[in-house]
Coordinates of C-alpha atoms in Angstrom, one line a residue:
M211 CA 35.6 22.3 22.2
K212 CA 34.0 18.6 21.3
F213 CA 34.3 17.3 17.8
L214 CA 31.5 15.7 15.8
A215 CA 31.8 13.9 12.5
I216 CA 28.6 13.9 10.5
T217 CA 27.2 12.4 7.2
L218 CA 23.8 12.9 5.8
I219 CA 24.6 9.7 3.4
V220 CA 24.4 11.7 0.2
H221 CA 24.3 9.2 -2.7
R222 CA 25.4 10.8 -5.7
P223 CA 28.2 10.4 -8.4
D224 CA 31.9 11.3 -6.9
A225 CA 32.6 14.9 -7.6
I226 CA 35.7 14.1 -9.6
T227 CA 35.5 10.8 -10.9
G228 CA 31.9 10.5 -11.8
V229 CA 31.4 6.9 -10.3
Q230 CA 28.4 6.3 -8.1
K231 CA 29.2 3.7 -5.3
S232 CA 26.5 1.0 -5.1
T233 CA 24.0 1.6 -2.2
H234 CA 25.3 -1.1 -0.3
E235 CA 29.2 0.5 -0.8
R236 CA 27.8 3.7 0.2
F237 CA 26.6 2.1 3.6
R238 CA 29.8 0.3 4.1
E239 CA 31.6 3.4 3.6
V240 CA 29.4 5.4 6.3
L241 CA 30.2 2.4 9.0
D242 CA 33.9 2.7 8.0
N243 CA 34.0 6.2 8.4
A244 CA 32.2 6.1 12.0
V245 CA 35.1 3.7 12.9
L246 CA 37.5 5.6 11.7
A247 CA 36.2 8.8 13.9
E248 CA 36.2 6.9 16.9
E249 CA 40.0 5.7 16.0
L250 CA 40.9 9.3 15.3
G251 CA 39.3 10.6 18.6
F252 CA 36.2 12.4 17.5
D253 CA 34.1 13.1 20.2
G254 CA 30.6 12.3 18.4
F255 CA 29.6 10.8 15.1
G256 CA 26.1 12.0 13.6
V257 CA 23.9 10.6 10.8
G258 CA 21.2 12.7 9.0
E259 CA 17.6 12.0 8.3
R260 CA 16.4 12.7 4.9
H261 CA 13.6 11.2 2.9
E262 CA 14.1 12.4 -0.9
R263 CA 17.1 12.3 -3.3
P264 CA 20.0 12.3 -3.2
F265 CA 20.0 11.0 0.5
I266 CA 19.7 7.3 1.7
S267 CA 19.8 8.4 5.3
S268 CA 16.0 7.4 5.6
S269 CA 16.5 5.2 8.4
P270 CA 19.0 6.9 11.0
T271 CA 18.1 4.4 14.0
V272 CA 18.9 1.4 11.9
V273 CA 22.5 2.9 10.8
L274 CA 23.5 4.2 14.6
S275 CA 22.4 1.0 15.9
H276 CA 24.9 -0.8 13.7
I277 CA 27.3 1.9 14.3
A278 CA 26.7 1.4 18.0
A279 CA 28.0 -2.4 17.6
L280 CA 31.3 -1.4 16.0
T281 CA 32.2 1.4 18.6
R282 CA 32.5 1.7 22.2
R283 CA 33.2 5.3 23.2
I284 CA 32.1 7.9 20.5
R285 CA 28.6 9.4 20.8
L286 CA 26.0 8.8 18.4
F287 CA 24.1 12.2 17.2
T288 CA 21.4 12.1 14.7
A289 CA 21.4 15.0 12.3
V290 CA 18.5 15.7 12.3
T291 CA 15.7 13.8 13.6
T292 CA 12.6 15.1 11.3
L293 CA 9.9 15.0 14.2
S294 CA 7.8 17.1 12.1
L295 CA 7.4 14.2 9.7
L296 CA 7.1 11.5 12.4
D297 CA 5.0 10.0 14.9
P298 CA 6.7 10.9 18.2
V299 CA 5.2 7.5 19.6
R300 CA 7.2 5.6 17.0
A301 CA 10.1 7.8 17.1
Y302 CA 10.5 7.3 20.9
E303 CA 10.3 3.4 20.7
D304 CA 13.0 3.7 18.2
Y305 CA 15.3 6.0 20.1
A306 CA 14.7 4.7 23.4
T307 CA 15.5 1.2 22.0
L308 CA 19.0 2.7 20.2
D309 CA 19.7 4.3 23.6
H310 CA 19.8 1.3 25.4
L311 CA 21.8 -0.7 22.6
S312 CA 24.4 2.2 22.5
G313 CA 24.6 1.9 26.4
G314 CA 23.5 5.7 26.7
R315 CA 25.8 6.9 24.0
L316 CA 22.8 8.5 22.1
D317 CA 22.2 12.5 21.5
L318 CA 19.4 13.7 19.4
I319 CA 19.8 16.9 17.4
I320 CA 16.0 17.6 16.1
G321 CA 14.3 19.7 13.4
K322 CA 11.5 20.1 10.9
G323 CA 14.0 18.9 8.2
N324 CA 13.7 20.6 4.7
G325 CA 12.8 19.5 1.1
T326 CA 9.4 19.4 -0.7
A327 CA 9.7 15.8 -1.8
Q328 CA 10.1 14.6 1.4
R329 CA 7.4 16.9 3.0
E330 CA 5.0 15.8 0.3
L331 CA 5.6 12.0 1.0
F332 CA 4.3 12.4 4.8
H333 CA 1.6 15.0 3.8
V334 CA 2.8 17.8 5.8
T335 CA 2.3 21.3 4.6
P336 CA 4.3 24.5 4.9
E337 CA 1.6 26.0 7.2
D338 CA 1.6 23.3 9.5
Q339 CA 5.3 21.9 9.5
W340 CA 6.2 23.9 12.5
E341 CA 3.2 23.3 14.6
R342 CA 4.0 19.4 13.8
N343 CA 7.4 20.0 14.9
A344 CA 6.4 21.5 18.1
E345 CA 3.6 18.9 19.0
S346 CA 5.7 16.0 18.5
Y347 CA 8.8 17.2 20.4
E348 CA 6.5 18.1 23.3
V349 CA 5.0 14.3 23.1
F350 CA 8.3 12.8 22.6
R351 CA 9.7 14.8 25.5
Q352 CA 7.0 13.5 27.9
L353 CA 7.1 9.9 26.7
W354 CA 10.8 10.0 27.5
R355 CA 10.3 11.5 31.3
Q356 CA 6.9 10.0 32.3
D357 CA 5.9 6.4 32.8
K358 CA 2.1 7.2 31.5
V359 CA 1.3 10.2 29.0
T360 CA -1.8 12.0 28.6
A361 CA -1.5 14.4 25.9
R362 CA -4.1 16.3 23.6
T363 CA -2.8 16.3 20.0
R364 CA -3.7 17.7 16.7
F365 CA -1.7 15.6 14.3
R366 CA -1.8 12.1 15.7
P367 CA -4.4 10.2 18.1
E368 CA -4.8 11.7 21.6
L369 CA -3.2 9.6 24.2
K370 CA -4.5 8.8 27.6
D371 CA -2.6 7.2 30.2
A372 CA -0.4 5.9 27.5
E373 CA 2.3 3.7 28.4
V374 CA 5.5 3.4 25.9
W375 CA 8.1 0.6 25.9
P376 CA 10.7 0.0 26.5
R377 CA 11.6 2.8 29.2
P378 CA 14.8 4.8 28.3
Y379 CA 18.4 4.3 29.6
Q380 CA 19.3 8.1 29.7
Q381 CA 17.2 9.8 32.1
P382 CA 16.6 12.2 30.2
I383 CA 18.3 11.8 26.8
R384 CA 20.1 15.2 25.7
V385 CA 18.0 16.9 22.6
W386 CA 19.5 19.4 20.7
H387 CA 17.5 21.7 18.3
G388 CA 18.9 21.9 14.9
S389 CA 18.4 25.5 13.0
A390 CA 19.2 26.7 9.8
T391 CA 17.0 29.8 9.2
S392 CA 13.9 29.8 11.5
K393 CA 13.1 31.4 14.7
E394 CA 10.8 28.7 15.7
S395 CA 13.3 26.2 16.0
V396 CA 15.4 28.7 18.1
D397 CA 12.4 29.6 20.2
L398 CA 11.5 26.0 21.0
A399 CA 15.2 25.3 22.1
A400 CA 15.2 28.3 24.5
R401 CA 11.8 27.4 25.9
Y402 CA 12.7 24.2 27.1
G403 CA 16.5 24.7 27.9
D404 CA 17.6 22.7 25.5
P405 CA 21.1 23.1 23.5
L406 CA 20.9 24.5 19.7
F407 CA 22.9 23.1 16.8
S408 CA 23.2 26.1 13.9
A409 CA 23.4 24.1 10.6
N410 CA 26.1 27.1 9.6
V411 CA 26.5 25.5 6.1
T412 CA 24.9 27.3 3.2
N413 CA 25.5 31.1 3.9
P414 CA 28.1 33.4 5.3
I415 CA 28.2 33.9 9.0
E416 CA 25.8 36.6 9.7
P417 CA 22.3 34.9 9.5
Y418 CA 23.5 32.2 11.7
A419 CA 24.9 34.7 14.3
E420 CA 21.8 36.6 14.2
L421 CA 19.6 33.4 15.2
I422 CA 22.2 32.3 17.9
R423 CA 21.9 36.0 19.1
Y424 CA 18.1 35.5 19.3
Y425 CA 18.2 32.3 21.0
R426 CA 20.2 33.6 23.8
E427 CA 18.0 36.6 24.1
R428 CA 14.8 33.7 24.4
W429 CA 16.9 31.6 26.8
E430 CA 17.1 34.6 29.2
H431 CA 13.3 35.2 28.4
Y432 CA 12.3 31.9 29.8
G433 CA 14.3 32.4 33.1
H434 CA 17.2 30.0 32.4
D435 CA 20.8 30.6 33.6
P436 CA 22.8 32.1 30.5
A437 CA 25.7 29.7 32.0
D438 CA 23.9 26.6 30.8
I439 CA 23.9 27.7 27.2
A440 CA 25.4 25.2 24.7
V441 CA 25.7 25.9 21.0
G442 CA 27.1 23.7 18.2
A443 CA 27.9 24.8 14.8
G444 CA 28.4 23.1 11.3
T445 CA 31.0 23.5 8.8
A446 CA 30.5 23.5 4.9
G447 CA 33.6 21.8 3.9
L448 CA 36.7 20.4 5.3
Y449 CA 40.2 19.7 3.9
V450 CA 43.4 20.4 6.1
A451 CA 46.9 20.2 4.5
A452 CA 50.5 21.5 5.2
T453 CA 50.1 24.7 3.6
T454 CA 47.2 27.0 2.3
Q455 CA 48.1 26.5 -1.3
E456 CA 48.2 22.8 -1.2
A457 CA 44.7 22.7 0.1
L458 CA 43.4 25.1 -2.2
A459 CA 44.8 23.1 -5.3
A460 CA 43.6 19.7 -3.9
Y461 CA 40.0 21.2 -3.4
R462 CA 39.6 23.4 -6.2
P463 CA 38.4 20.8 -8.5
I464 CA 36.0 19.6 -6.0
F465 CA 34.5 23.1 -5.4
E466 CA 34.2 23.7 -9.2
S467 CA 32.1 20.2 -9.5
N468 CA 30.1 21.2 -6.9
L469 CA 29.5 24.9 -8.3
A470 CA 28.6 22.9 -11.7
F471 CA 26.1 20.8 -9.9
Q472 CA 24.5 23.5 -8.0
K473 CA 23.9 25.6 -11.5
Q474 CA 22.6 22.3 -13.1
V475 CA 20.1 21.9 -10.5
G476 CA 19.1 25.6 -10.2
L477 CA 20.3 26.0 -6.6
P478 CA 21.2 29.8 -5.7
L479 CA 24.9 30.3 -6.0
V480 CA 26.1 32.0 -2.8
F481 CA 30.0 31.4 -3.1
E482 CA 31.0 31.4 -6.8
T483 CA 34.8 31.1 -6.6
L484 CA 36.9 28.9 -4.3
E485 CA 38.8 31.8 -2.8
D486 CA 35.4 33.4 -1.6
Y487 CA 34.3 30.0 -0.4
V488 CA 37.5 29.8 1.9
E489 CA 37.1 33.2 3.0
R490 CA 33.4 33.6 3.8
S491 CA 31.9 30.7 4.0
S492 CA 32.2 28.1 7.0
A493 CA 34.5 25.5 5.2
L494 CA 37.5 25.0 7.1
I495 CA 40.0 24.7 3.9
G496 CA 43.9 25.5 4.4
S497 CA 46.7 25.0 6.8
P498 CA 46.4 23.9 10.2
Q499 CA 47.0 27.8 11.5
Q500 CA 44.1 28.9 8.9
V501 CA 41.5 26.7 10.2
I502 CA 42.5 27.4 13.8
D503 CA 41.9 31.2 13.3
K504 CA 38.7 30.7 11.2
V505 CA 37.1 28.6 14.0
H506 CA 38.2 31.2 16.3
R507 CA 36.5 34.0 14.2
Y508 CA 33.1 31.9 14.2
H509 CA 33.7 31.4 17.8
E510 CA 33.7 35.0 18.6
Q511 CA 30.1 35.4 16.8
F512 CA 28.6 31.9 18.0
G513 CA 30.4 31.2 21.3
H514 CA 29.8 27.5 20.3
T515 CA 31.5 24.7 21.8
V516 CA 30.9 22.0 19.5
L517 CA 31.7 21.7 15.8
H518 CA 30.7 19.0 13.2
L519 CA 33.0 18.3 10.4
H520 CA 32.0 16.3 7.4
A521 CA 32.5 12.5 7.9
D522 CA 32.7 11.8 4.2
S523 CA 35.5 12.2 1.7
S524 CA 33.1 14.3 -0.7
G525 CA 35.2 14.0 -3.6
L526 CA 38.7 13.9 -1.9
T527 CA 40.7 10.4 -2.4
D528 CA 40.4 7.7 0.6
R529 CA 44.0 9.2 1.4
Q530 CA 43.3 12.8 1.1
H531 CA 40.3 12.3 3.4
R532 CA 42.2 10.5 6.2
D533 CA 45.1 12.6 5.9
S534 CA 43.0 15.7 6.2
L535 CA 41.3 14.0 9.1
E536 CA 44.6 12.9 10.9
L537 CA 46.1 16.2 10.3
F538 CA 43.1 17.8 11.8
Q539 CA 43.2 15.9 15.2
S540 CA 46.9 16.3 15.5
A541 CA 47.2 20.0 14.8
V542 CA 44.0 21.6 15.2
T543 CA 42.1 19.9 17.7
P544 CA 44.5 20.1 20.5
V545 CA 44.5 24.2 20.1
L546 CA 40.8 24.4 19.8
R547 CA 40.4 22.1 22.8
K548 CA 42.7 24.1 24.9
D549 CA 41.2 27.6 23.7
I550 CA 37.5 26.9 23.6
P551 CA 35.6 25.6 26.6
D552 CA 33.6 22.3 26.2
P553 CA 29.7 22.5 26.6
P554 CA 28.4 23.0 30.2
F555 CA 27.7 19.3 30.8
D556 CA 29.1 16.0 31.0
W557 CA 29.6 14.3 27.9
G558 CA 28.6 10.7 29.0
P559 CA 25.4 9.2 29.7
V560 CA 22.8 11.3 31.2
L561 CA 21.6 9.3 34.2
P562 CA 19.5 10.1 37.3
E563 CA 21.7 11.2 40.3
P564 CA 22.1 8.4 42.8
V565 CA 20.1 8.4 45.8
S566 CA 22.1 8.0 48.9
A567 CA 21.4 5.6 51.6
D568 CA 20.2 8.2 54.1
H569 CA 16.9 9.3 52.1

């Protein structure tokens, strides 16, 4: 199993202290967390893309480029690239450049994104968002693979023998499809034989498991080998401590603060007690063995081989945050790496097969 640390770069007051860091401090924190993730042995670090409050992750390519310069090994993920909002030509140019600067360490997770404010900012409607997402991906995919592209498009000017530079480093880049609730994203991933990343954050396991089952069905419908399926899944929170009691005591004020915030802004309440949250959500809160057991329960439903965790402290002190990540890496990761297989592809750069001298 592979492990990612991911941030959406939420920018709001600390859940416990009420103090809000400056924008500059928040970006520095993201960079420090990326360096820490590499230091602790994580396999990837992801940065989200949002164009509305309370997020400041509107330029993931810029943030990931800086992270690429600070790190050497860890793979860099988008979480997610909101192709329904973007011109696929411009998105290609940015990500092909980042692909070179990172030495081929880039993976994309794409999706339509969510949130009314950012949709309205880009004049995308609920009726056309899925068609925009599919069209943008299909053009992006062609641009990555072909030196000249002709494409009849509805949501941007058509392309005729278009050349777009630079040509990419990876051939082709690996693109995951982020899915929270929609069969459209799942079907698009299956159609092209691409891996799927389940958000797996807001709700209990059932709706996510249903979408992953649908993905597997559509995968076979489109004629792909089931052995090539790769699924990733998110988590709603993380705090690993020596004992369950210690983990619950430390996380309770964070949960209660988040619950109060959800009530304040009118969000639906899915888990109203910490105990229910720990039991039925995807949050990994407890002792190392408790966390291992929970990941196994989810794996039985998902068959996932990649797991993402929160890169941010999210109300924990810096010391608690680092201790939790270190304990996860020392006591949880080795067991899960042994018990659960890796994805069915190499984790390094996706490069063309070398041509032998005989051909």
